[in-house]
Amino acid sequence: MKKIFTFIAMLAVTATVMAQTDFRHISFAEAQKAAQQEKKLIFVDFYTSWCGPCKNMANNVFPLKHVGDFMNAKFVCVKYDAEKEELDLVNRAKITAYPTFVIYNPDGTEVNRKVGGGTPDAFIADMERLSNTELTPEKIRARYDAGERSATLIKAYAALLKEEAYNSRGERQGKMMKISDLIADYFDNLSDKERLSADNLFLYREHCTTTADKKMQYLFTNKGKADKSLRPDIDSLLTKAYTQEAAVRAGFYEKLSQEAYPLFREQAMSLPAFKEEKYQGFIEVCDAYATGDMNKYLDSVEKMSRTKCKDNAFTLLYGLAEGLSGAEKDLKMRAAKLIRSSLNTMPGTNISFLGSTIADLEGERK
């Protein structure tokens, strides 16, 4: 739960909300007419007002430009509160989990569906696969086994394996390893030109878990060789990767090794985004931790949570239990006191999670 919540908090730090996916405020019957006229499929987002993953998709996925560009070109997009709107359609579709995304033909017949959210590029890959009759599971595997290695096929195959991994607990690790091997083999056999093509940006967006990944390092080093038309997209991709990593490192979603940190810091500070105070603050906290002096680390968290990172103080405070896991008791007590002094500035949800951090620091949880 700690990692999941910290990741959501980190997304809130870095996401830029700009209305891009065009959800039309029309009935399903009107969506059918529009789809017929525009020669598109219909995409329906069945959501509820209380659904957390629904809100994540609405706030952090659908507003992104590249998601909107894909969705608007392929679908007439509509969304309905499944407890209040288009209830006949909800019943016919047998919607029981949220969010559920259903793709329809213009005549109203269902093409395919996806239950649950996802990261932006994974979601695009799912929608591309689920709306394309040439990308059924059987055809994906047959085309791959026949030797095809197109970007569209690899993206779809990775998305298929990811879905299968989440639906089969016993084989999950094997499926995830297969995705890793699939992507590594594909990347290793691309030319430099192909690695810097628009079709293959999904490799960096969706298949790099850290900036130290070989693929991300290649992109950072070779970004100047990309076509000028792609450089804004690449700059945006790199900015997102490095700013998110700064947030998760400062908040201890994952620890950055002492060996990897100097290169990460050097590369991050070369990006324009790191002129912003909040990212400078995250780096200052990471710098302090990297010294190995836990007093200095705690001093930095206290200072940055009240100054440069004031609006993102939760991220820093929530990571204190992990950051100070091996520290002396008196230092942990000081950290707990710092968190308590900050609770009156936090929303209710954050307070409940910070309570668990206090309990960890004070030794009340095993």
XYZ file of C-alpha atoms in Angstrom:
366
model
C 0.000 0.000 0.000
C 2.841 2.388 0.805
C 4.363 2.090 -2.660
C 1.000 2.364 -4.411
C -0.016 5.491 -2.530
C 3.375 7.124 -2.914
C 3.245 6.495 -6.660
C -0.183 8.156 -6.859
C 1.130 11.095 -4.830
C 4.122 11.327 -7.155
C 1.841 11.456 -10.185
C 0.005 14.355 -8.610
C 3.332 16.199 -8.349
C 4.207 15.856 -12.022
C 0.982 15.507 -14.011
C -0.095 18.400 -16.189
C -3.832 18.426 -16.755
C -4.902 19.679 -20.159
C -8.202 18.522 -21.621
C -7.212 16.445 -24.603
C -9.418 13.343 -24.919
C -12.685 14.637 -26.334
C -15.452 13.052 -24.261
C -18.682 14.195 -25.876
C -21.695 14.968 -23.724
C -24.136 12.953 -25.811
C -26.322 9.873 -25.411
C -25.233 6.466 -26.655
C -27.750 6.697 -29.508
C -26.218 10.012 -30.542
C -22.744 8.476 -30.265
C -23.827 5.745 -32.685
C -24.954 8.327 -35.246
C -21.706 10.271 -34.865
C -19.642 7.085 -35.252
C -21.486 6.183 -38.448
C -20.927 9.642 -39.910
C -17.265 9.836 -38.890
C -16.473 6.177 -39.652
C -15.145 5.545 -36.138
C -15.714 3.091 -33.324
C -17.372 4.146 -30.048
C -15.400 4.203 -26.796
C -17.450 4.185 -23.575
C -15.931 4.856 -20.169
C -18.241 3.382 -17.517
C -17.207 4.972 -14.216
C -18.573 5.898 -10.782
C -18.039 8.986 -8.665
C -16.388 6.991 -5.848
C -13.985 4.918 -7.952
C -10.298 5.740 -7.324
C -8.907 4.159 -10.541
C -11.608 6.020 -12.502
C -10.375 9.317 -11.066
C -6.774 8.412 -11.858
C -7.680 7.788 -15.499
C -9.686 11.027 -15.646
C -6.927 13.121 -14.052
C -3.690 11.513 -15.212
C -4.323 9.586 -18.438
C -7.145 10.983 -20.562
C -5.893 14.600 -20.306
C -2.509 13.762 -21.875
C -2.000 15.015 -25.406
C -0.675 11.802 -26.922
C -3.523 9.829 -25.346
C -6.063 12.328 -26.661
C -4.529 12.330 -30.135
C -4.887 8.547 -30.313
C -8.377 8.339 -28.807
C -9.905 11.188 -30.812
C -8.609 9.827 -34.120
C -10.040 6.350 -33.569
C -13.150 6.743 -31.409
C -16.229 8.757 -30.653
C -15.578 8.975 -26.900
C -18.328 9.136 -24.280
C -18.400 8.490 -20.546
C -21.294 7.585 -18.299
C -21.684 7.376 -14.531
C -22.800 3.739 -14.377
C -24.993 4.404 -11.347
C -26.902 7.301 -12.931
C -26.633 7.455 -16.729
C -27.552 5.195 -19.656
C -28.719 2.514 -17.222
C -30.203 0.329 -19.977
C -26.792 0.250 -21.668
C -25.106 -0.471 -18.322
C -27.436 -3.431 -17.753
C -27.028 -4.786 -21.302
C -23.263 -4.549 -20.992
C -23.361 -6.239 -17.551
C -21.008 -3.702 -16.017
C -19.952 -4.901 -12.547
C -16.481 -3.373 -12.050
C -15.078 0.123 -12.488
C -13.730 1.515 -14.585
C -14.880 -0.668 -17.463
C -14.034 0.547 -20.961
C -16.119 -0.892 -23.790
C -15.485 -0.501 -27.519
C -18.571 -0.675 -29.749
C -19.236 -0.748 -33.469
C -21.488 2.059 -34.742
C -24.398 -0.427 -34.803
C -24.035 -0.913 -31.049
C -22.439 -4.361 -31.057
C -19.575 -4.825 -28.646
C -16.093 -5.168 -30.118
C -14.075 -5.633 -26.944
C -13.636 -4.379 -23.399
C -11.040 -3.640 -20.738
C -11.616 -3.619 -16.999
C -9.367 -1.391 -14.883
C -7.051 1.489 -15.653
C -3.421 1.633 -16.609
C -0.505 3.864 -17.451
C -0.938 6.092 -20.515
C 1.061 4.105 -23.065
C -0.143 0.753 -21.749
C -3.706 2.020 -22.116
C -3.077 3.146 -25.701
C -1.546 -0.234 -26.508
C -4.584 -1.977 -25.006
C -7.027 0.143 -26.983
C -5.044 -0.340 -30.190
C -5.046 -4.086 -29.670
C -8.640 -4.437 -28.509
C -10.032 -2.403 -31.412
C -8.036 -4.139 -34.151
C -9.214 -7.509 -35.479
C -5.659 -8.149 -36.698
C -4.392 -7.950 -33.123
C -6.288 -10.774 -31.471
C -4.146 -12.890 -29.101
C -3.945 -15.692 -31.667
C -2.920 -13.399 -34.510
C -0.382 -11.508 -32.379
C 1.417 -14.714 -31.478
C 1.221 -16.096 -35.016
C 2.620 -12.895 -36.533
C 5.418 -12.771 -33.948
C 6.315 -16.440 -34.447
C 6.396 -15.809 -38.218
C 9.127 -13.232 -37.633
C 7.267 -9.901 -37.718
C 8.862 -7.246 -35.506
C 6.878 -4.083 -36.221
C 6.438 -1.479 -33.492
C 2.658 -1.970 -33.569
C 2.972 -5.713 -33.052
C 5.573 -5.491 -30.265
C 3.537 -2.861 -28.435
C 0.429 -5.036 -28.711
C 2.245 -8.218 -27.674
C 3.719 -6.538 -24.587
C 0.269 -5.198 -23.655
C -1.265 -8.654 -24.112
C 1.379 -10.283 -21.916
C 0.909 -7.623 -19.248
C -2.843 -8.228 -19.177
C -2.280 -11.982 -18.972
C 0.245 -11.488 -16.163
C -2.239 -9.591 -14.029
C -4.940 -12.172 -14.670
C -2.811 -15.214 -13.773
C -1.137 -14.951 -10.380
C 0.767 -18.196 -10.629
C 2.430 -17.263 -13.906
C 2.777 -13.530 -13.278
C 6.522 -13.471 -12.753
C 7.159 -15.571 -15.848
C 4.922 -13.358 -17.971
C 6.651 -10.203 -16.736
C 10.042 -11.707 -17.505
C 8.775 -12.557 -20.991
C 7.794 -8.907 -21.508
C 11.265 -7.808 -20.411
C 12.908 -10.272 -22.793
C 10.565 -9.305 -25.637
C 11.329 -5.584 -25.280
C 15.080 -6.113 -24.812
C 15.336 -8.295 -27.912
C 13.323 -5.797 -29.956
C 15.346 -2.788 -28.779
C 18.703 -4.499 -29.290
C 17.873 -5.237 -32.925
C 16.757 -1.716 -33.848
C 18.946 0.668 -35.790
C 19.771 4.076 -34.304
C 17.228 5.675 -36.626
C 14.521 3.241 -35.532
C 15.305 3.769 -31.845
C 14.662 7.483 -32.316
C 11.475 7.127 -34.379
C 8.009 8.235 -33.272
C 6.719 4.650 -33.507
C 9.208 3.485 -30.887
C 8.804 6.178 -28.232
C 6.570 3.699 -26.411
C 9.751 1.823 -25.436
C 10.850 4.728 -23.254
C 7.452 5.800 -21.976
C 6.193 2.367 -20.992
C 9.165 0.041 -20.649
C 11.723 1.962 -18.574
C 11.193 1.630 -14.838
C 14.089 3.955 -13.963
C 16.182 6.541 -15.769
C 19.165 4.188 -15.333
C 17.527 1.760 -17.770
C 19.734 1.144 -20.810
C 16.976 2.363 -23.125
C 16.417 5.620 -21.253
C 20.137 6.257 -21.104
C 20.313 5.756 -24.863
C 17.519 8.282 -25.383
C 19.099 10.852 -23.076
C 22.496 10.523 -24.767
C 21.165 10.543 -28.333
C 18.203 12.943 -28.084
C 20.033 15.513 -30.218
C 20.142 13.064 -33.127
C 16.356 12.710 -33.321
C 14.329 14.417 -36.008
C 13.595 18.013 -35.000
C 9.854 17.374 -35.171
C 10.189 14.723 -32.434
C 12.416 16.640 -30.046
C 9.583 18.333 -28.130
C 8.026 14.891 -27.483
C 11.389 13.473 -26.413
C 12.098 16.454 -24.163
C 8.673 16.027 -22.565
C 9.254 12.294 -22.104
C 12.649 12.824 -20.469
C 11.339 15.616 -18.258
C 8.534 13.397 -16.988
C 10.893 10.474 -16.338
C 13.455 12.519 -14.405
C 11.016 14.681 -12.416
C 9.007 11.626 -11.380
C 12.161 9.820 -10.347
C 13.301 12.817 -8.296
C 9.961 12.718 -6.457
C 9.967 8.973 -5.820
C 13.607 9.026 -4.659
C 13.073 11.950 -2.299
C 9.935 10.227 -0.961
C 11.574 6.771 -0.818
C 9.161 5.024 -3.116
C 12.427 3.387 -4.158
C 15.954 4.044 -2.969
C 18.508 5.324 -5.439
C 21.818 3.536 -5.075
C 24.863 5.595 -4.130
C 26.526 4.446 -7.353
C 23.650 5.504 -9.609
C 22.810 8.820 -7.935
C 25.649 11.036 -9.276
C 24.754 10.306 -12.913
C 21.033 10.739 -12.247
C 21.710 14.075 -10.538
C 23.973 15.347 -13.315
C 21.469 14.464 -16.025
C 18.446 15.730 -14.099
C 20.010 19.104 -13.343
C 20.699 19.616 -17.044
C 16.940 19.625 -17.746
C 15.033 22.950 -17.681
C 12.382 21.536 -15.322
C 14.941 21.315 -12.533
C 15.087 25.089 -12.375
C 11.717 24.832 -10.603
C 11.949 25.082 -6.838
C 10.082 21.872 -6.028
C 12.460 19.745 -8.085
C 15.463 21.571 -6.678
C 14.040 20.739 -3.265
C 13.728 17.050 -4.094
C 17.341 17.038 -5.282
C 18.514 18.783 -2.105
C 16.838 16.089 -0.015
C 18.454 13.367 -2.134
C 21.822 15.147 -1.824
C 21.517 15.201 1.940
C 20.594 11.528 2.111
C 23.498 10.630 -0.201
C 25.967 11.999 2.353
C 24.995 9.191 4.735
C 24.400 11.726 7.530
C 20.822 11.060 8.679
C 20.721 14.252 10.749
C 21.522 16.210 7.629
C 18.848 14.275 5.714
C 16.193 15.044 8.327
C 17.268 18.697 8.449
C 16.812 18.877 4.687
C 13.358 17.266 4.796
C 12.295 19.729 7.501
C 13.588 22.718 5.543
C 12.358 21.678 2.089
C 8.907 20.601 3.327
C 8.416 24.172 4.571
C 10.059 26.033 1.698
C 10.757 24.768 -1.839
C 8.594 21.643 -1.510
C 5.897 23.180 0.663
C 3.105 22.116 -1.715
C 4.586 18.605 -1.932
C 5.519 18.190 1.724
C 3.533 14.966 1.979
C 5.919 13.217 -0.412
C 8.935 14.038 1.770
C 7.267 13.382 5.118
C 5.729 10.094 4.054
C 9.179 8.781 3.099
C 10.759 9.448 6.496
C 10.104 5.990 7.955
C 11.866 4.334 5.051
C 14.627 6.931 4.873
C 15.383 6.610 8.578
C 14.852 2.841 8.830
C 18.343 2.273 10.226
C 18.626 5.472 12.256
C 18.813 5.946 16.036
C 15.564 6.126 18.007
C 15.964 9.783 18.983
C 16.216 10.771 15.314
C 13.065 8.807 14.507
C 11.240 10.503 17.379
C 12.301 13.887 16.012
C 10.966 12.887 12.573
C 7.655 11.788 14.095
C 7.395 15.137 15.868
C 8.034 16.941 12.586
C 5.209 15.041 10.906
C 2.818 15.732 13.792
C 3.571 19.450 13.529
C 2.605 19.354 9.853
C -0.682 17.443 10.091
C -2.829 20.567 10.377
C -1.795 21.535 6.832
C -2.664 18.143 5.281
C -5.868 16.824 3.684
C -7.664 14.082 5.590
C -6.508 11.242 3.320
C -2.866 12.266 3.688
C -3.227 12.465 7.469
C -4.313 8.828 7.662
C -1.272 7.694 5.667
C 1.107 9.909 7.619
C -0.314 8.285 10.753
C 1.120 4.974 9.562
C 4.500 6.652 9.019
C 4.428 8.009 12.566
C 3.585 4.534 13.873
C 6.546 3.077 11.974
C 8.899 5.735 13.316
C 7.689 5.303 16.899
C 7.901 1.523 16.686
C 4.168 0.923 17.111
C 3.895 -1.242 13.996
C 5.755 -4.472 13.409
